Amino acid sequence: MPGEFELIDWLRRQTQDLPREIIRDIGDDAAILRSEEPLAVSKDLLVEGVHFRREWISPWLLGCKALRVNLSDLAAMSARPLACLLGLGLPKELCGAWFEPFMEGFLQETREYRCPLIGGDLSAAPSILVSVTVLGRVDAPGPIYRDQARAGDRIGLVGPVGRSRRALQLLSKRTFPGLTLVRNRAQLRKLGTDEETDLLHTHFLPEPQLEAGLWLGQRGLARASIDVSDGLAADLGKMAAASGLRAVLEAEALVPRGSGGEPSDLDIMLHGGEDYALLFSADQEILDQLRSEYPPQLPPFRVVGRFEPGQPGVWLDEDSQLRLIEDKGFDHFS
Ligand code: ADP
Ligand code: MG
């Protein structure tokens, strides 16, 4: 089995075209960056047994997902990926056959999203721990914060919500032989029916809404934004609390009448989690402009609610009846 120094040596040789901001990458005590513009920095932890189960995901998929979920945070700040760092804690027996496909997935996504790996750390650990830090460039007019929504703003949503949770339900109901060996998209496709693998795809390879986030930021059309990682209601609740407003979600916009949706659909959309969708607020007055200028090649956005003056909280508007949505967002320490 390869040792730590061999692994790091191997990582060094994977170097890609580095942006001009990166003066030194893997190999020294620290990477060195140059920057005139503001930088966005974000870190996420993925802990075995808490965020994923070794039997329900392949190392390749975990590598891909680890970078994608971090990029979703950059998307919400309207930052462009610049570079990333990877901290990896691994049980000794995994540093060969597991490490390799994990890195293959991770490095593939660093190329796909132009976010080169410039450093990190490796350690033996009792179970798998993945910690990714991403750095992003913030272009003028600047980042989009979560605390800038105003009363009267409409709430836009880019990307699906609820589907990732559906995939988890599927994974808990039936086993997919070969899942832990998946090493490319084609193999993921072969695991089940089209419908099943569509769900698994959303869960394992969530799409960070970078282009939408960048466009909204550069055009200065969104006031506030947040990425939906804990659930639509939970993350909208954070935006509402930070902005000192109440948020109202419109049931009809989430599950339109006549769409054949079941009552449980709404619940899963509200509380699903791991969606990595993008929520933003925009002035009611500029909504028409936003609609007409929104680039058709980007994933579409839909208007799902509004901000109102009032105590922070998330309410659901069903046929003009308002009810407070219970916060089922995940809290690790409660
Ligand atoms: P130090 O002992 O100074 O922390 P290391 O021996 O841990 O240095 O790391 C040597 C180099 O390899 C550093 O540049 C570090 O950023 C890089 N590195 C270590 N682990 C990883 C990893 N998992 N991914 C990317 N780079 C890594
Ligand atoms: Mg180290």
mmCIF file of C-alpha atoms and ligand atoms in Angstrom:
data_model
loop_
_atom_site.group_PDB
_atom_site.id
_atom_site.type_symbol
_atom_site.label_atom_id
_atom_site.label_comp_id
_atom_site.label_asym_id
_atom_site.label_seq_id
_atom_site.Cartn_x
_atom_site.Cartn_y
_atom_site.Cartn_z
ATOM 1 C CA MET A 1 0.000 0.000 0.000
ATOM 2 C CA PRO A 2 1.299 3.490 -0.799
ATOM 3 C CA GLY A 3 2.543 5.611 2.082
ATOM 4 C CA GLU A 4 1.652 9.228 2.828
ATOM 5 C CA PHE A 5 4.646 10.626 0.958
ATOM 6 C CA GLU A 6 3.946 8.572 -2.126
ATOM 7 C CA LEU A 7 0.340 9.734 -2.096
ATOM 8 C CA ILE A 8 1.395 13.372 -1.797
ATOM 9 C CA ASP A 9 3.972 12.883 -4.515
ATOM 10 C CA TRP A 10 1.276 11.447 -6.717
ATOM 11 C CA LEU A 11 -1.010 14.395 -5.911
ATOM 12 C CA ARG A 12 1.754 16.817 -6.870
ATOM 13 C CA ARG A 13 1.998 15.245 -10.270
ATOM 14 C CA GLN A 14 -1.705 15.795 -10.945
ATOM 15 C CA THR A 15 -1.137 19.554 -11.200
ATOM 16 C CA GLN A 16 -3.294 21.296 -13.755
ATOM 17 C CA ASP A 17 -3.118 24.642 -15.472
ATOM 18 C CA LEU A 18 -3.061 27.027 -12.572
ATOM 19 C CA PRO A 19 -4.716 30.428 -12.655
ATOM 20 C CA ARG A 20 -2.365 33.393 -12.302
ATOM 21 C CA GLU A 21 -3.473 33.955 -8.707
ATOM 22 C CA ILE A 22 -1.776 30.708 -7.625
ATOM 23 C CA ILE A 23 1.910 31.352 -7.052
ATOM 24 C CA ARG A 24 2.644 28.032 -5.336
ATOM 25 C CA ASP A 25 0.497 24.936 -5.031
ATOM 26 C CA ILE A 26 1.111 21.457 -3.577
ATOM 27 C CA GLY A 27 4.572 20.736 -2.199
ATOM 28 C CA ASP A 28 5.464 23.386 0.325
ATOM 29 C CA ASP A 29 4.235 24.131 3.825
ATOM 30 C CA ALA A 30 1.470 26.288 2.397
ATOM 31 C CA ALA A 31 0.125 27.352 -0.963
ATOM 32 C CA ILE A 32 0.704 30.987 -1.943
ATOM 33 C CA LEU A 33 -1.957 33.106 -3.626
ATOM 34 C CA ARG A 34 -2.008 36.625 -4.991
ATOM 35 C CA SER A 35 -5.228 38.547 -5.109
ATOM 36 C CA GLU A 36 -6.400 42.081 -5.740
ATOM 37 C CA GLU A 37 -10.079 41.149 -5.790
ATOM 38 C CA PRO A 38 -12.086 39.957 -2.802
ATOM 39 C CA LEU A 39 -11.886 36.199 -2.261
ATOM 40 C CA ALA A 40 -14.651 33.930 -0.991
ATOM 41 C CA VAL A 41 -13.508 31.030 1.209
ATOM 42 C CA SER A 42 -15.696 28.171 2.361
ATOM 43 C CA LYS A 43 -15.205 24.773 3.993
ATOM 44 C CA ASP A 44 -17.420 21.718 4.343
ATOM 45 C CA LEU A 45 -16.979 18.494 6.266
ATOM 46 C CA LEU A 46 -18.239 15.114 5.122
ATOM 47 C CA VAL A 47 -18.143 12.586 7.935
ATOM 48 C CA GLU A 48 -18.718 8.875 7.448
ATOM 49 C CA GLY A 49 -21.778 7.715 9.353
ATOM 50 C CA VAL A 50 -23.086 11.288 9.581
ATOM 51 C CA HIS A 51 -23.151 12.542 5.987
ATOM 52 C CA PHE A 52 -22.715 9.319 4.082
ATOM 53 C CA ARG A 53 -22.434 5.573 4.474
ATOM 54 C CA ARG A 54 -19.613 3.642 2.906
ATOM 55 C CA GLU A 55 -22.115 0.991 1.684
ATOM 56 C CA TRP A 56 -24.310 3.586 -0.087
ATOM 57 C CA ILE A 57 -21.773 5.505 -2.129
ATOM 58 C CA SER A 58 -18.699 4.682 -4.166
ATOM 59 C CA PRO A 59 -15.389 6.458 -3.497
ATOM 60 C CA TRP A 60 -15.561 7.978 -6.997
ATOM 61 C CA LEU A 61 -19.031 9.423 -6.335
ATOM 62 C CA LEU A 62 -17.954 10.724 -2.936
ATOM 63 C CA GLY A 63 -14.958 12.433 -4.528
ATOM 64 C CA CYS A 64 -17.213 14.139 -7.072
ATOM 65 C CA LYS A 65 -19.818 15.109 -4.497
ATOM 66 C CA ALA A 66 -17.251 16.463 -2.030
ATOM 67 C CA LEU A 67 -16.190 19.189 -4.437
ATOM 68 C CA ARG A 68 -19.666 19.896 -5.820
ATOM 69 C CA VAL A 69 -21.286 20.601 -2.447
ATOM 70 C CA ASN A 70 -18.572 23.128 -1.671
ATOM 71 C CA LEU A 71 -18.964 24.843 -5.001
ATOM 72 C CA SER A 72 -22.627 25.309 -4.180
ATOM 73 C CA ASP A 73 -21.561 27.649 -1.360
ATOM 74 C CA LEU A 74 -19.492 29.680 -3.808
ATOM 75 C CA ALA A 75 -22.494 29.840 -6.147
ATOM 76 C CA ALA A 76 -24.604 31.352 -3.376
ATOM 77 C CA MET A 77 -22.002 34.084 -2.827
ATOM 78 C CA SER A 78 -21.727 34.685 -6.580
ATOM 79 C CA ALA A 79 -18.066 33.659 -6.515
ATOM 80 C CA ARG A 80 -16.138 31.984 -9.313
ATOM 81 C CA PRO A 81 -14.115 28.872 -8.356
ATOM 82 C CA LEU A 82 -10.404 29.618 -8.017
ATOM 83 C CA ALA A 83 -8.819 26.710 -6.133
ATOM 84 C CA CYS A 84 -9.492 24.126 -3.444
ATOM 85 C CA LEU A 85 -7.797 22.301 -0.577
ATOM 86 C CA LEU A 86 -8.565 18.766 0.513
ATOM 87 C CA GLY A 87 -8.249 17.325 4.003
ATOM 88 C CA LEU A 88 -8.638 13.568 4.101
ATOM 89 C CA GLY A 89 -8.793 11.272 7.115
ATOM 90 C CA LEU A 90 -8.713 7.617 6.089
ATOM 91 C CA PRO A 91 -8.658 4.227 7.780
ATOM 92 C CA LYS A 92 -5.292 2.700 6.817
ATOM 93 C CA GLU A 93 -6.815 -0.081 4.735
ATOM 94 C CA LEU A 94 -8.433 2.482 2.406
ATOM 95 C CA CYS A 95 -5.346 4.394 1.311
ATOM 96 C CA GLY A 96 -4.921 2.237 -1.801
ATOM 97 C CA ALA A 97 -8.002 0.837 -3.525
ATOM 98 C CA TRP A 98 -10.346 3.432 -2.030
ATOM 99 C CA PHE A 99 -8.113 6.503 -2.300
ATOM 100 C CA GLU A 100 -7.524 6.053 -6.004
ATOM 101 C CA PRO A 101 -11.115 6.222 -7.312
ATOM 102 C CA PHE A 102 -11.944 8.884 -4.711
ATOM 103 C CA MET A 103 -9.167 11.113 -6.056
ATOM 104 C CA GLU A 104 -10.103 10.284 -9.635
ATOM 105 C CA GLY A 105 -13.618 11.618 -8.990
ATOM 106 C CA PHE A 106 -12.406 14.627 -7.021
ATOM 107 C CA LEU A 107 -9.728 15.615 -9.541
ATOM 108 C CA GLN A 108 -12.091 15.131 -12.447
ATOM 109 C CA GLU A 109 -14.447 17.671 -10.894
ATOM 110 C CA THR A 110 -11.600 20.101 -10.186
ATOM 111 C CA ARG A 111 -10.995 20.108 -13.931
ATOM 112 C CA GLU A 112 -14.678 20.241 -14.853
ATOM 113 C CA TYR A 113 -15.254 23.275 -12.620
ATOM 114 C CA ARG A 114 -11.774 24.794 -13.074
ATOM 115 C CA CYS A 115 -10.999 24.658 -9.389
ATOM 116 C CA PRO A 116 -7.485 23.182 -9.093
ATOM 117 C CA LEU A 117 -6.366 21.353 -5.952
ATOM 118 C CA ILE A 118 -3.550 23.401 -4.425
ATOM 119 C CA GLY A 119 -3.025 21.769 -1.051
ATOM 120 C CA GLY A 120 -4.441 19.772 1.795
ATOM 121 C CA ASP A 121 -3.577 17.216 4.413
ATOM 122 C CA LEU A 122 -3.764 13.464 4.880
ATOM 123 C CA SER A 123 -4.123 11.500 8.067
ATOM 124 C CA ALA A 124 -4.992 8.047 9.300
ATOM 125 C CA ALA A 125 -8.413 8.095 10.927
ATOM 126 C CA PRO A 126 -10.864 5.596 12.491
ATOM 127 C CA SER A 127 -13.417 6.348 9.740
ATOM 128 C CA ILE A 128 -13.546 8.431 6.567
ATOM 129 C CA LEU A 129 -13.479 12.185 6.943
ATOM 130 C CA VAL A 130 -13.399 14.526 3.971
ATOM 131 C CA SER A 131 -12.913 18.243 4.424
ATOM 132 C CA VAL A 132 -12.828 20.486 1.378
ATOM 133 C CA THR A 133 -12.014 24.174 1.355
ATOM 134 C CA VAL A 134 -12.849 26.174 -1.744
ATOM 135 C CA LEU A 135 -11.643 29.604 -2.718
ATOM 136 C CA GLY A 136 -13.525 31.784 -5.162
ATOM 137 C CA ARG A 137 -13.014 35.082 -6.928
ATOM 138 C CA VAL A 138 -15.676 37.670 -6.422
ATOM 139 C CA ASP A 139 -16.202 39.990 -9.364
ATOM 140 C CA ALA A 140 -17.770 43.449 -9.223
ATOM 141 C CA PRO A 141 -20.276 44.499 -8.030
ATOM 142 C CA GLY A 142 -19.448 42.058 -5.230
ATOM 143 C CA PRO A 143 -20.785 39.042 -3.369
ATOM 144 C CA ILE A 144 -24.448 38.350 -2.653
ATOM 145 C CA TYR A 145 -25.086 37.980 1.074
ATOM 146 C CA ARG A 146 -27.904 36.136 2.787
ATOM 147 C CA ASP A 147 -28.893 39.047 5.019
ATOM 148 C CA GLN A 148 -29.849 41.604 2.379
ATOM 149 C CA ALA A 149 -33.423 40.554 1.524
ATOM 150 C CA ARG A 150 -36.060 43.289 1.898
ATOM 151 C CA ALA A 151 -39.763 43.187 2.611
ATOM 152 C CA GLY A 152 -41.606 42.908 -0.704
ATOM 153 C CA ASP A 153 -38.816 40.922 -2.394
ATOM 154 C CA ARG A 154 -39.832 37.843 -4.341
ATOM 155 C CA ILE A 155 -38.030 34.559 -3.718
ATOM 156 C CA GLY A 156 -36.470 32.744 -6.673
ATOM 157 C CA LEU A 157 -35.300 29.131 -6.727
ATOM 158 C CA VAL A 158 -32.841 27.567 -9.168
ATOM 159 C CA GLY A 159 -32.539 23.793 -9.261
ATOM 160 C CA PRO A 160 -34.616 20.900 -7.960
ATOM 161 C CA VAL A 161 -35.588 20.408 -4.312
ATOM 162 C CA GLY A 162 -36.714 17.152 -2.715
ATOM 163 C CA ARG A 163 -35.219 14.797 -5.257
ATOM 164 C CA SER A 164 -32.076 14.120 -3.272
ATOM 165 C CA ARG A 165 -34.216 13.009 -0.320
ATOM 166 C CA ARG A 166 -36.229 10.764 -2.630
ATOM 167 C CA ALA A 167 -32.967 9.134 -3.661
ATOM 168 C CA LEU A 168 -32.112 8.508 -0.007
ATOM 169 C CA GLN A 169 -35.508 6.877 0.482
ATOM 170 C CA LEU A 170 -34.771 4.688 -2.498
ATOM 171 C CA LEU A 171 -31.352 3.740 -1.133
ATOM 172 C CA SER A 172 -32.890 2.774 2.197
ATOM 173 C CA LYS A 173 -35.501 0.604 0.471
ATOM 174 C CA ARG A 174 -33.432 -1.369 -1.924
ATOM 175 C CA THR A 175 -29.805 -2.218 -2.544
ATOM 176 C CA PHE A 176 -28.119 -1.376 -5.813
ATOM 177 C CA PRO A 177 -25.483 -4.011 -6.504
ATOM 178 C CA GLY A 178 -22.429 -2.340 -7.965
ATOM 179 C CA LEU A 179 -23.163 1.061 -6.383
ATOM 180 C CA THR A 180 -19.981 1.086 -4.302
ATOM 181 C CA LEU A 181 -17.942 0.341 -7.428
ATOM 182 C CA VAL A 182 -19.348 3.134 -9.615
ATOM 183 C CA ARG A 183 -16.473 4.932 -11.278
ATOM 184 C CA ASN A 184 -18.187 6.930 -14.005
ATOM 185 C CA ARG A 185 -21.591 8.244 -15.037
ATOM 186 C CA ALA A 186 -22.305 5.355 -17.378
ATOM 187 C CA GLN A 187 -21.956 2.857 -14.530
ATOM 188 C CA LEU A 188 -24.305 4.963 -12.404
ATOM 189 C CA ARG A 189 -26.830 4.852 -15.248
ATOM 190 C CA LYS A 190 -26.740 1.061 -15.315
ATOM 191 C CA LEU A 191 -27.696 0.610 -11.670
ATOM 192 C CA GLY A 192 -31.463 0.808 -12.100
ATOM 193 C CA THR A 193 -34.329 2.145 -14.181
ATOM 194 C CA ASP A 194 -34.015 5.595 -15.791
ATOM 195 C CA GLU A 195 -36.231 7.068 -13.117
ATOM 196 C CA GLU A 196 -34.164 5.542 -10.309
ATOM 197 C CA THR A 197 -30.822 6.534 -11.732
ATOM 198 C CA ASP A 198 -32.087 10.087 -12.388
ATOM 199 C CA LEU A 199 -32.768 10.350 -8.671
ATOM 200 C CA LEU A 200 -29.424 8.812 -7.730
ATOM 201 C CA HIS A 201 -27.714 11.220 -10.106
ATOM 202 C CA THR A 202 -29.310 14.220 -8.375
ATOM 203 C CA HIS A 203 -28.261 12.852 -4.997
ATOM 204 C CA PHE A 204 -24.675 11.859 -5.792
ATOM 205 C CA LEU A 205 -23.809 14.457 -8.417
ATOM 206 C CA PRO A 206 -25.720 17.604 -7.405
ATOM 207 C CA GLU A 207 -25.244 20.503 -9.789
ATOM 208 C CA PRO A 208 -23.762 23.569 -8.049
ATOM 209 C CA GLN A 209 -25.639 26.544 -9.519
ATOM 210 C CA LEU A 210 -22.482 28.499 -10.262
ATOM 211 C CA GLU A 211 -23.537 30.034 -13.554
ATOM 212 C CA ALA A 212 -26.849 31.253 -12.179
ATOM 213 C CA GLY A 213 -25.175 32.644 -9.052
ATOM 214 C CA LEU A 214 -22.536 34.440 -11.104
ATOM 215 C CA TRP A 215 -25.064 35.888 -13.494
ATOM 216 C CA LEU A 216 -27.291 37.166 -10.685
ATOM 217 C CA GLY A 217 -24.297 38.733 -8.951
ATOM 218 C CA GLN A 218 -22.785 40.346 -12.000
ATOM 219 C CA ARG A 219 -26.086 41.827 -13.109
ATOM 220 C CA GLY A 220 -26.759 43.014 -9.578
ATOM 221 C CA LEU A 221 -30.310 41.719 -9.852
ATOM 222 C CA ALA A 222 -30.462 39.612 -6.691
ATOM 223 C CA ARG A 223 -30.436 41.235 -3.261
ATOM 224 C CA ALA A 224 -29.728 38.146 -1.172
ATOM 225 C CA SER A 225 -28.980 34.483 -1.746
ATOM 226 C CA ILE A 226 -28.243 31.215 0.029
ATOM 227 C CA ASP A 227 -27.661 27.667 -1.097
ATOM 228 C CA VAL A 228 -30.166 25.018 -0.103
ATOM 229 C CA SER A 229 -28.206 22.276 1.628
ATOM 230 C CA ASP A 230 -30.238 21.539 4.777
ATOM 231 C CA GLY A 231 -33.671 21.845 3.169
ATOM 232 C CA LEU A 232 -35.660 24.581 1.448
ATOM 233 C CA ALA A 233 -37.528 25.639 4.609
ATOM 234 C CA ALA A 234 -34.452 25.437 6.849
ATOM 235 C CA ASP A 235 -32.202 27.475 4.564
ATOM 236 C CA LEU A 236 -34.890 29.987 3.686
ATOM 237 C CA GLY A 237 -35.342 30.310 7.438
ATOM 238 C CA LYS A 238 -31.661 31.271 7.766
ATOM 239 C CA MET A 239 -32.087 33.898 5.066
ATOM 240 C CA ALA A 240 -35.217 35.234 6.775
ATOM 241 C CA ALA A 241 -33.512 35.338 10.186
ATOM 242 C CA ALA A 242 -30.399 37.047 8.786
ATOM 243 C CA SER A 243 -32.531 39.614 6.954
ATOM 244 C CA GLY A 244 -34.940 40.123 9.877
ATOM 245 C CA LEU A 245 -38.010 39.231 7.809
ATOM 246 C CA ARG A 246 -40.608 36.583 7.478
ATOM 247 C CA ALA A 247 -40.514 34.392 4.402
ATOM 248 C CA VAL A 248 -43.669 33.049 2.784
ATOM 249 C CA LEU A 249 -43.486 30.064 0.449
ATOM 250 C CA GLU A 250 -46.357 29.618 -1.987
ATOM 251 C CA ALA A 251 -47.566 25.999 -2.106
ATOM 252 C CA GLU A 252 -49.073 26.464 -5.549
ATOM 253 C CA ALA A 253 -45.663 27.475 -6.927
ATOM 254 C CA LEU A 254 -43.984 24.406 -5.445
ATOM 255 C CA VAL A 255 -46.610 21.771 -6.305
ATOM 256 C CA PRO A 256 -49.019 23.299 -8.828
ATOM 257 C CA ARG A 257 -52.594 22.068 -8.696
ATOM 258 C CA GLY A 258 -53.271 19.489 -11.336
ATOM 259 C CA SER A 259 -49.595 18.526 -11.492
ATOM 260 C CA GLY A 260 -50.509 15.102 -10.091
ATOM 261 C CA GLY A 261 -48.379 15.748 -7.008
ATOM 262 C CA GLU A 262 -49.109 13.985 -3.717
ATOM 263 C CA PRO A 263 -49.283 15.793 -0.358
ATOM 264 C CA SER A 264 -46.005 14.147 0.666
ATOM 265 C CA ASP A 265 -44.279 15.847 -2.306
ATOM 266 C CA LEU A 266 -44.622 19.236 -0.678
ATOM 267 C CA ASP A 267 -43.225 17.973 2.614
ATOM 268 C CA ILE A 268 -40.197 16.469 0.925
ATOM 269 C CA MET A 269 -39.591 19.629 -1.098
ATOM 270 C CA LEU A 270 -39.722 21.712 2.058
ATOM 271 C CA HIS A 271 -37.596 19.477 4.251
ATOM 272 C CA GLY A 272 -35.613 17.222 1.924
ATOM 273 C CA GLY A 273 -32.036 18.461 2.235
ATOM 274 C CA GLU A 274 -28.866 17.962 0.197
ATOM 275 C CA ASP A 275 -30.468 19.702 -2.773
ATOM 276 C CA TYR A 276 -27.708 22.226 -3.447
ATOM 277 C CA ALA A 277 -30.254 24.455 -5.131
ATOM 278 C CA LEU A 278 -29.935 28.244 -5.095
ATOM 279 C CA LEU A 279 -32.396 30.571 -3.376
ATOM 280 C CA PHE A 280 -32.350 34.291 -4.051
ATOM 281 C CA SER A 281 -34.431 37.334 -3.365
ATOM 282 C CA ALA A 282 -35.118 40.044 -5.899
ATOM 283 C CA ASP A 283 -37.125 43.233 -5.879
ATOM 284 C CA GLN A 284 -40.674 42.679 -7.116
ATOM 285 C CA GLU A 285 -40.168 45.624 -9.492
ATOM 286 C CA ILE A 286 -37.254 44.076 -11.320
ATOM 287 C CA LEU A 287 -38.738 40.591 -11.587
ATOM 288 C CA ASP A 288 -39.974 41.216 -15.132
ATOM 289 C CA GLN A 289 -36.545 42.455 -16.150
ATOM 290 C CA LEU A 290 -34.969 39.413 -14.502
ATOM 291 C CA ARG A 291 -37.357 37.104 -16.336
ATOM 292 C CA SER A 292 -36.724 38.645 -19.726
ATOM 293 C CA GLU A 293 -32.945 38.908 -19.364
ATOM 294 C CA TYR A 294 -32.304 35.576 -17.647
ATOM 295 C CA PRO A 295 -30.097 33.579 -20.048
ATOM 296 C CA PRO A 296 -32.102 30.688 -21.513
ATOM 297 C CA GLN A 297 -29.091 28.357 -21.363
ATOM 298 C CA LEU A 298 -28.993 28.573 -17.544
ATOM 299 C CA PRO A 299 -31.080 26.231 -15.381
ATOM 300 C CA PRO A 300 -34.414 28.079 -15.105
ATOM 301 C CA PHE A 301 -35.526 29.786 -11.929
ATOM 302 C CA ARG A 302 -39.023 29.815 -10.539
ATOM 303 C CA VAL A 303 -40.608 32.233 -8.126
ATOM 304 C CA VAL A 304 -41.666 30.318 -5.031
ATOM 305 C CA GLY A 305 -42.542 32.971 -2.476
ATOM 306 C CA ARG A 306 -42.001 36.406 -0.967
ATOM 307 C CA PHE A 307 -40.503 38.244 1.981
ATOM 308 C CA GLU A 308 -42.775 40.235 4.276
ATOM 309 C CA PRO A 309 -42.192 42.397 7.310
ATOM 310 C CA GLY A 310 -42.587 40.364 10.491
ATOM 311 C CA GLN A 311 -40.945 37.983 12.909
ATOM 312 C CA PRO A 312 -38.337 35.817 11.170
ATOM 313 C CA GLY A 313 -39.753 32.435 10.252
ATOM 314 C CA VAL A 314 -40.981 30.524 7.233
ATOM 315 C CA TRP A 315 -44.677 30.359 6.434
ATOM 316 C CA LEU A 316 -46.554 28.378 3.846
ATOM 317 C CA ASP A 317 -49.280 30.062 1.832
ATOM 318 C CA GLU A 318 -51.866 27.456 0.802
ATOM 319 C CA ASP A 319 -54.903 29.036 -0.843
ATOM 320 C CA SER A 320 -54.132 32.279 0.994
ATOM 321 C CA GLN A 321 -54.134 30.455 4.352
ATOM 322 C CA LEU A 322 -50.834 30.949 6.119
ATOM 323 C CA ARG A 323 -49.291 28.350 8.386
ATOM 324 C CA LEU A 324 -45.943 28.426 10.105
ATOM 325 C CA ILE A 325 -43.586 25.752 8.862
ATOM 326 C CA GLU A 326 -41.906 23.857 11.614
ATOM 327 C CA ASP A 327 -38.132 24.024 11.384
ATOM 328 C CA LYS A 328 -36.989 20.491 10.648
ATOM 329 C CA GLY A 329 -33.563 21.614 9.503
ATOM 330 C CA PHE A 330 -30.771 19.379 10.643
ATOM 331 C CA ASP A 331 -28.875 20.540 13.714
ATOM 332 C CA HIS A 332 -25.837 18.372 14.427
ATOM 333 C CA PHE A 333 -25.689 19.278 18.084
ATOM 334 C CA SER A 334 -29.313 19.177 19.161
HETATM 335 P P1 ADP B 1 3.053 19.616 6.275
HETATM 336 O O1 ADP B 1 3.675 18.526 7.093
HETATM 337 O O2 ADP B 1 3.853 20.842 6.128
HETATM 338 O O3 ADP B 1 1.624 19.859 6.673
HETATM 339 P P2 ADP B 1 2.428 17.693 4.332
HETATM 340 O O4 ADP B 1 3.519 16.704 4.272
HETATM 341 O O5 ADP B 1 1.192 17.347 5.095
HETATM 342 O O6 ADP B 1 3.004 19.064 4.802
HETATM 343 O O7 ADP B 1 1.988 18.088 2.874
HETATM 344 C C1 ADP B 1 2.940 18.352 1.890
HETATM 345 C C2 ADP B 1 2.260 19.045 0.737
HETATM 346 O O8 ADP B 1 1.266 18.202 0.212
HETATM 347 C C3 ADP B 1 1.594 20.327 1.145
HETATM 348 O O9 ADP B 1 1.755 21.246 0.082
HETATM 349 C C4 ADP B 1 0.139 19.948 1.261
HETATM 350 O O10 ADP B 1 -0.695 21.045 0.986
HETATM 351 C C5 ADP B 1 0.036 18.854 0.220
HETATM 352 N N1 ADP B 1 -1.034 17.911 0.551
HETATM 353 C C6 ADP B 1 -1.071 17.039 1.592
HETATM 354 N N2 ADP B 1 -2.215 16.334 1.592
HETATM 355 C C7 ADP B 1 -2.910 16.752 0.521
HETATM 356 C C8 ADP B 1 -4.186 16.413 -0.023
HETATM 357 N N3 ADP B 1 -5.004 15.522 0.537
HETATM 358 N N4 ADP B 1 -4.575 17.067 -1.139
HETATM 359 C C9 ADP B 1 -3.784 18.000 -1.686
HETATM 360 N N5 ADP B 1 -2.595 18.343 -1.245
HETATM 361 C C10 ADP B 1 -2.153 17.741 -0.154
HETATM 362 MG MG MG B 2 0.392 17.941 6.814
#
